[in-house]
CSV table of C-alpha atoms and ligand atoms in Angstrom, one decimal:
chain,number,residue,atom,x,y,z
D,1,MET,CA,-49.9,15.3,-53.7
D,2,THR,CA,-48.9,17.0,-56.9
D,3,PHE,CA,-51.4,17.2,-59.7
D,4,GLN,CA,-49.2,18.9,-62.2
D,5,SER,CA,-48.2,15.9,-64.3
D,6,THR,CA,-51.8,14.6,-64.3
D,7,LEU,CA,-53.0,17.9,-65.7
D,8,GLU,CA,-50.3,18.1,-68.3
D,9,GLU,CA,-51.0,14.5,-69.5
D,10,ILE,CA,-54.8,15.2,-69.7
D,11,TYR,CA,-54.2,18.5,-71.5
D,12,ALA,CA,-52.1,16.9,-74.2
D,13,GLU,CA,-54.5,14.0,-74.6
D,14,VAL,CA,-57.6,16.2,-74.9
D,15,ARG,CA,-56.2,19.0,-77.0
D,16,PRO,CA,-56.6,17.1,-80.3
D,17,MET,CA,-60.4,17.1,-79.7
D,18,SER,CA,-60.5,20.9,-80.0
D,19,GLY,CA,-62.3,20.8,-83.4
D,20,GLU,CA,-65.5,19.6,-81.8
D,21,GLY,CA,-68.3,21.9,-80.7
D,22,GLU,CA,-69.3,25.5,-81.5
D,23,VAL,CA,-68.6,28.8,-79.7
D,24,ALA,CA,-71.8,30.4,-78.3
D,25,ASP,CA,-72.8,33.1,-80.8
D,26,TYR,CA,-76.2,34.1,-79.6
D,27,ILE,CA,-74.3,36.7,-77.5
D,28,PRO,CA,-72.2,38.4,-80.1
D,29,ALA,CA,-69.5,39.5,-77.7
D,30,LEU,CA,-68.8,35.8,-76.9
D,31,ALA,CA,-68.6,34.9,-80.6
D,32,GLN,CA,-65.4,36.9,-80.9
D,33,ILE,CA,-63.4,34.8,-78.5
D,34,ASP,CA,-60.5,32.7,-79.9
D,35,SER,CA,-62.0,29.2,-79.9
D,36,THR,CA,-58.6,27.5,-79.5
D,37,LYS,CA,-58.1,28.8,-75.9
D,38,PHE,CA,-57.7,26.0,-73.4
D,39,GLY,CA,-56.7,26.1,-69.8
D,40,ILE,CA,-57.0,24.0,-66.6
D,41,ALA,CA,-56.3,25.0,-63.0
D,42,ILE,CA,-56.6,23.3,-59.7
D,43,GLU,CA,-56.5,25.1,-56.3
D,44,THR,CA,-56.4,23.0,-53.1
D,45,ILE,CA,-57.7,24.1,-49.7
D,46,GLU,CA,-54.1,23.8,-48.5
D,47,GLY,CA,-53.2,26.6,-50.9
D,48,GLU,CA,-51.5,24.7,-53.7
D,49,CYS,CA,-52.1,25.7,-57.3
D,50,PHE,CA,-51.5,23.7,-60.4
D,51,GLN,CA,-52.2,25.0,-63.9
D,52,VAL,CA,-51.7,24.3,-67.6
D,53,GLY,CA,-52.4,26.2,-70.9
D,54,ASP,CA,-54.4,29.4,-70.8
D,55,ALA,CA,-55.3,29.0,-67.1
D,56,ALA,CA,-54.5,32.6,-66.2
D,57,GLU,CA,-56.4,34.3,-69.1
D,58,ARG,CA,-59.7,35.8,-68.1
D,59,PHE,CA,-62.9,34.7,-69.8
D,60,SER,CA,-66.6,35.4,-69.3
D,61,ILE,CA,-67.8,33.0,-66.7
D,62,GLN,CA,-71.5,33.4,-67.7
D,63,SER,CA,-73.7,30.9,-65.9
D,64,ILE,CA,-71.0,30.0,-63.5
D,65,GLY,CA,-71.9,33.3,-61.9
D,66,LYS,CA,-75.3,31.9,-61.0
D,67,VAL,CA,-73.5,30.0,-58.2
D,68,PHE,CA,-72.1,33.3,-56.7
D,69,ASN,CA,-75.6,34.8,-57.1
D,70,LEU,CA,-77.2,31.9,-55.2
D,71,ALA,CA,-74.5,31.7,-52.5
D,72,LEU,CA,-74.8,35.5,-51.8
D,73,CYS,CA,-78.6,35.1,-51.7
D,74,VAL,CA,-78.6,32.1,-49.5
D,75,GLY,CA,-76.3,33.9,-47.1
D,76,ILE,CA,-78.7,36.8,-46.9
D,77,ALA,CA,-82.1,35.3,-47.2
D,78,GLY,CA,-81.5,31.7,-46.1
D,79,ASP,CA,-84.1,29.1,-47.0
D,80,ARG,CA,-86.6,31.8,-48.1
D,81,VAL,CA,-84.7,31.7,-51.5
D,82,TRP,CA,-86.6,28.4,-52.1
D,83,ASP,CA,-90.0,30.0,-51.8
D,84,ARG,CA,-89.8,31.3,-55.4
D,85,VAL,CA,-87.5,28.8,-57.2
D,86,GLY,CA,-87.3,25.0,-57.1
D,87,MET,CA,-84.3,22.7,-56.6
D,88,GLU,CA,-85.0,20.0,-59.2
D,89,PRO,CA,-83.1,19.3,-62.4
D,90,SER,CA,-84.9,20.9,-65.4
D,91,GLY,CA,-84.1,18.4,-68.1
D,92,ASN,CA,-84.7,21.3,-70.5
D,93,PRO,CA,-82.5,23.9,-72.2
D,94,PHE,CA,-81.2,26.6,-69.9
D,95,ASN,CA,-83.5,29.3,-71.4
D,96,SER,CA,-86.7,27.2,-71.8
D,97,LEU,CA,-89.9,29.2,-71.8
D,98,VAL,CA,-92.1,26.1,-72.2
D,99,GLN,CA,-91.3,24.6,-68.8
D,100,LEU,CA,-91.8,27.9,-67.1
D,101,GLU,CA,-95.3,28.2,-68.7
D,102,VAL,CA,-96.3,24.6,-67.7
D,103,GLU,CA,-95.1,25.2,-64.1
D,104,GLY,CA,-96.9,28.6,-63.5
D,105,GLY,CA,-93.9,30.9,-63.5
D,106,ILE,CA,-91.8,29.0,-60.8
D,107,PRO,CA,-88.4,28.1,-62.3
D,108,ARG,CA,-87.2,24.6,-61.7
D,109,ASN,CA,-83.9,25.6,-60.2
D,110,PRO,CA,-81.6,28.5,-59.6
D,111,PHE,CA,-79.1,27.5,-62.4
D,112,ILE,CA,-81.4,27.8,-65.4
D,113,ASN,CA,-81.9,31.4,-66.6
D,114,ALA,CA,-85.4,31.9,-65.2
D,115,GLY,CA,-84.2,30.6,-61.8
D,116,ALA,CA,-81.1,32.9,-61.7
D,117,LEU,CA,-83.3,35.8,-62.6
D,118,VAL,CA,-85.6,35.1,-59.6
D,119,VAL,CA,-82.5,34.9,-57.4
D,120,ALA,CA,-81.3,38.2,-58.7
D,121,ASP,CA,-84.8,39.6,-58.0
D,122,THR,CA,-84.6,38.3,-54.4
D,123,LEU,CA,-81.2,40.0,-54.0
D,124,LEU,CA,-82.7,43.3,-55.1
D,125,ASP,CA,-85.1,43.0,-52.1
D,126,HIS,CA,-82.1,43.1,-49.8
D,127,LEU,CA,-79.3,45.1,-51.6
D,128,ASP,CA,-79.2,48.8,-52.7
D,129,ASN,CA,-76.1,48.2,-54.9
D,130,PRO,CA,-76.4,44.6,-56.0
D,131,ASN,CA,-73.6,44.7,-58.7
D,132,GLU,CA,-71.0,46.2,-56.3
D,133,ASP,CA,-72.1,43.8,-53.5
D,134,LEU,CA,-71.8,40.8,-55.8
D,135,LEU,CA,-68.3,42.0,-56.9
D,136,ASP,CA,-67.3,42.5,-53.3
D,137,PHE,CA,-68.6,39.0,-52.4
D,138,VAL,CA,-66.6,37.3,-55.3
D,139,GLN,CA,-63.5,39.3,-54.4
D,140,LYS,CA,-63.7,38.0,-50.9
D,141,LEU,CA,-63.9,34.4,-52.3
D,142,ARG,CA,-61.1,34.9,-54.7
D,143,GLY,CA,-58.8,37.0,-52.6
D,144,SER,CA,-58.1,39.6,-55.3
D,145,ASP,CA,-59.8,42.0,-57.8
D,146,VAL,CA,-62.6,40.8,-60.0
D,147,HIS,CA,-64.2,42.7,-62.9
D,148,PHE,CA,-67.3,42.8,-65.0
D,149,ASN,CA,-66.8,43.0,-68.8
D,150,GLN,CA,-69.1,45.9,-69.8
D,151,LYS,CA,-69.0,44.9,-73.4
D,152,VAL,CA,-70.5,41.6,-72.6
D,153,VAL,CA,-73.1,43.3,-70.3
D,154,ASN,CA,-74.1,45.6,-73.3
D,155,SER,CA,-74.1,42.7,-75.8
D,156,GLU,CA,-76.4,40.7,-73.6
D,157,LYS,CA,-78.7,43.6,-73.0
D,158,GLN,CA,-79.1,44.1,-76.8
D,159,HIS,CA,-79.7,40.5,-77.6
D,160,GLY,CA,-81.2,38.9,-74.5
D,161,HIS,CA,-84.8,38.8,-75.7
D,162,ILE,CA,-85.5,35.4,-74.3
D,163,ASN,CA,-84.4,36.5,-70.8
D,164,THR,CA,-86.7,39.5,-71.1
D,165,ALA,CA,-89.5,37.2,-72.1
D,166,LEU,CA,-88.8,34.9,-69.1
D,167,LEU,CA,-89.0,37.9,-66.8
D,168,HIS,CA,-92.3,39.3,-68.2
D,169,PHE,CA,-93.7,35.9,-68.0
D,170,MET,CA,-92.8,35.5,-64.3
D,171,LYS,CA,-94.0,39.1,-63.6
D,172,ALA,CA,-97.4,38.1,-65.0
D,173,HIS,CA,-97.4,35.1,-62.6
D,174,GLY,CA,-96.6,37.3,-59.6
D,175,ASN,CA,-93.1,35.8,-59.3
D,176,LEU,CA,-91.1,39.0,-59.8
D,177,ASN,CA,-90.9,41.9,-57.3
D,178,HIS,CA,-88.8,44.4,-59.2
D,179,GLU,CA,-88.7,46.0,-62.6
D,180,VAL,CA,-87.6,43.8,-65.5
D,181,ASP,CA,-84.8,46.1,-66.5
D,182,ASP,CA,-83.4,46.3,-63.0
D,183,VAL,CA,-83.3,42.5,-62.7
D,184,LEU,CA,-81.8,42.2,-66.1
D,185,ASP,CA,-79.0,44.6,-65.1
D,186,ALA,CA,-78.1,42.6,-62.0
D,187,TYR,CA,-78.3,39.3,-63.9
D,188,TYR,CA,-76.2,40.4,-66.9
D,189,HIS,CA,-73.5,41.8,-64.5
D,190,GLN,CA,-73.4,38.5,-62.8
D,191,CYS,CA,-73.0,36.7,-66.1
D,192,SER,CA,-70.3,39.1,-67.3
D,193,ILE,CA,-67.8,38.5,-64.5
D,194,GLU,CA,-64.4,37.7,-65.9
D,195,MET,CA,-61.9,35.4,-64.3
D,196,GLY,CA,-59.2,32.9,-65.4
D,197,CYS,CA,-59.3,29.2,-64.5
D,198,ALA,CA,-57.0,29.7,-61.5
D,199,GLY,CA,-59.1,32.6,-60.0
D,200,LEU,CA,-62.3,30.7,-60.7
D,201,ALA,CA,-61.1,27.5,-58.9
D,202,ARG,CA,-59.9,29.6,-56.0
D,203,SER,CA,-63.2,31.4,-55.7
D,204,PHE,CA,-65.0,28.1,-55.5
D,205,LEU,CA,-62.8,26.7,-52.7
D,206,PHE,CA,-65.3,27.8,-50.0
D,207,LEU,CA,-67.7,25.2,-51.4
D,208,ALA,CA,-64.9,22.5,-50.9
D,209,ASN,CA,-64.3,23.8,-47.4
D,210,GLY,CA,-67.7,23.8,-45.7
D,211,GLY,CA,-68.5,27.5,-46.5
D,212,VAL,CA,-65.2,28.9,-45.2
D,213,VAL,CA,-62.7,30.7,-47.6
D,214,PRO,CA,-59.4,28.8,-47.1
D,215,GLY,CA,-56.5,31.1,-46.3
D,216,THR,CA,-58.5,34.0,-44.9
D,217,GLY,CA,-60.8,31.8,-42.7
D,218,ALA,CA,-63.8,34.0,-43.7
D,219,ARG,CA,-67.1,32.1,-43.2
D,220,VAL,CA,-69.3,32.8,-46.2
D,221,LEU,CA,-72.0,30.2,-45.7
D,222,ALA,CA,-72.9,27.8,-42.9
D,223,ALA,CA,-71.6,24.3,-43.6
D,224,SER,CA,-75.1,23.0,-44.2
D,225,GLN,CA,-75.7,25.8,-46.8
D,226,ALA,CA,-72.5,25.0,-48.6
D,227,LYS,CA,-73.6,21.4,-48.7
D,228,ARG,CA,-76.9,22.4,-50.3
D,229,VAL,CA,-75.3,24.6,-52.9
D,230,ASN,CA,-73.1,21.7,-53.8
D,231,ALA,CA,-76.1,19.4,-54.0
D,232,VAL,CA,-77.9,21.8,-56.4
D,233,MET,CA,-74.7,22.0,-58.5
D,234,LEU,CA,-74.6,18.2,-58.7
D,235,THR,CA,-78.2,17.9,-59.8
D,236,CYS,CA,-78.7,21.1,-61.8
D,237,GLY,CA,-75.3,22.5,-62.7
D,238,PHE,CA,-75.1,21.4,-66.4
D,239,TYR,CA,-78.4,22.3,-67.9
D,240,ASP,CA,-80.1,19.3,-69.5
D,241,GLN,CA,-76.9,17.3,-69.3
D,242,ALA,CA,-76.6,17.2,-65.5
D,243,GLY,CA,-77.2,13.5,-65.3
D,244,MET,CA,-74.5,12.8,-67.9
D,245,PHE,CA,-72.0,15.0,-66.1
D,246,ALA,CA,-72.7,13.2,-62.8
D,247,TYR,CA,-72.3,9.9,-64.5
D,248,LEU,CA,-69.1,10.8,-66.3
D,249,VAL,CA,-67.4,13.0,-63.7
D,250,GLY,CA,-69.1,12.5,-60.4
D,251,LEU,CA,-68.6,16.0,-59.0
D,252,PRO,CA,-70.8,19.0,-58.2
D,253,GLY,CA,-70.0,21.7,-60.6
D,254,LYS,CA,-71.3,24.5,-62.9
D,255,SER,CA,-70.7,25.3,-66.5
D,256,GLY,CA,-71.3,28.5,-68.5
D,257,VAL,CA,-71.7,29.3,-72.2
D,258,GLY,CA,-68.4,31.1,-72.1
D,259,GLY,CA,-66.8,27.6,-72.1
D,260,GLY,CA,-65.9,27.5,-68.5
D,261,ILE,CA,-66.6,24.6,-66.1
D,262,VAL,CA,-65.7,24.5,-62.4
D,263,ALA,CA,-66.1,21.5,-60.2
D,264,VAL,CA,-65.6,20.9,-56.5
D,265,ILE,CA,-64.2,17.9,-54.5
D,266,PRO,CA,-65.4,18.6,-51.0
D,267,GLY,CA,-62.6,18.6,-48.4
D,268,LYS,CA,-59.9,18.8,-51.1
D,269,LEU,CA,-60.0,21.1,-54.1
D,270,ALA,CA,-61.7,23.0,-56.9
D,271,ILE,CA,-60.8,22.5,-60.5
D,272,ALA,CA,-61.7,24.8,-63.4
D,273,VAL,CA,-61.4,24.3,-67.2
D,274,TRP,CA,-61.9,26.7,-70.0
D,275,SER,CA,-62.4,25.9,-73.7
D,276,PRO,CA,-65.0,28.0,-75.5
D,277,LYS,CA,-66.4,25.3,-77.9
D,278,LEU,CA,-69.7,23.9,-76.6
D,279,ASN,CA,-71.7,20.8,-77.2
D,280,SER,CA,-75.4,21.0,-78.1
D,281,HIS,CA,-76.3,21.3,-74.4
D,282,GLY,CA,-74.2,24.4,-73.9
D,283,ASN,CA,-71.3,22.7,-72.0
D,284,SER,CA,-67.7,22.9,-73.0
D,285,VAL,CA,-66.7,19.8,-75.0
D,286,LEU,CA,-63.1,19.7,-73.7
D,287,GLY,CA,-64.1,20.8,-70.3
D,288,ILE,CA,-66.3,17.7,-69.7
D,289,LYS,CA,-63.6,15.4,-71.2
D,290,VAL,CA,-60.9,16.9,-69.0
D,291,LEU,CA,-63.0,16.4,-65.8
D,292,GLU,CA,-64.0,12.9,-66.8
D,293,LEU,CA,-60.4,11.9,-67.2
D,294,PHE,CA,-59.3,13.7,-64.1
D,295,THR,CA,-61.7,11.9,-61.8
D,296,THR,CA,-61.2,8.6,-63.5
D,297,ARG,CA,-57.3,8.8,-63.3
D,298,THR,CA,-57.1,10.1,-59.8
D,299,GLY,CA,-60.1,8.1,-58.4
D,300,MET,CA,-61.3,11.3,-56.8
D,301,SER,CA,-65.0,11.9,-57.0
D,302,ILE,CA,-67.8,12.1,-54.5
D,303,PHE,CA,-68.9,8.6,-55.3
Q,1,LIG,N1,-75.8,35.1,-70.0
Q,1,LIG,C1,-76.2,33.9,-70.6
Q,1,LIG,C2,-77.7,33.9,-70.9
Q,1,LIG,O1,-78.4,34.6,-70.2
Q,1,LIG,C3,-75.9,32.8,-69.6
Q,1,LIG,C4,-76.2,31.5,-70.1
Q,1,LIG,C5,-75.3,30.4,-69.6
Q,1,LIG,O2,-74.1,30.5,-69.4
Q,1,LIG,O3,-75.9,29.3,-69.4
Q,1,LIG,O4,-78.1,33.3,-71.8
């Protein structure tokens, strides 16, 4: 089946909405991105690739990296990951301090900032070089080189006061094993991975394929672990808009404040969209619309 004409149609239809939303500017390095960028890519587990617009241009994947972080951690620590972080939707902004206080320093899920910080802390228990190991892991998923953007890492380190506060808060509650600065370094590297839509879709194919990277056949997660990562993406992948995304799109996925969204159709494909302008929940305006139209037109969703 070819998706090229469907992508081109949707791209043309959605492009006029590009005035809506705002680029994330709380991380200054992200505010400099050209807000008119717009790309879509599909990669299938059979190895087909379809793309339109700026699909090859690399962008900061931000919170989408939380999925790589979690997958690497689940592969190493198994179910022990869940001793220190929950698996329920937060219904709160991604950097909420309030919820963390009410819930005694245990983050609701691994895809809000507090949760991803705990996962990064868990990885530090097991890895001597967490940044290189994460990069190797993502390169294995993608099948080619992946880079951190050091400018984004530095910008986040200078301006990420809320993340620092989340970590100190969890440290006070006994839910942090390592030094705050070491965990921040690992977390900001994870957020600053750069990829284009096509590379991003390719690197998520293992979640469409029961934990195995199509093409190389490398098993990254057990089938049941891949199923669980997909389940957490479905329920928690879109901050406090996860319910709306499931309603409109009907796929497990993850967004980032760089304007990327990637979603998975188990057994078939991964699709990634990039458009930097975000709605008030931190999700790409055009990204959600593209995915809503894609699953509606093709009839392909998990429901
Ligand atoms: N690096 C961003 C932060 O820590 C990630 C946020 C996101 O993409 O949701 O705020």
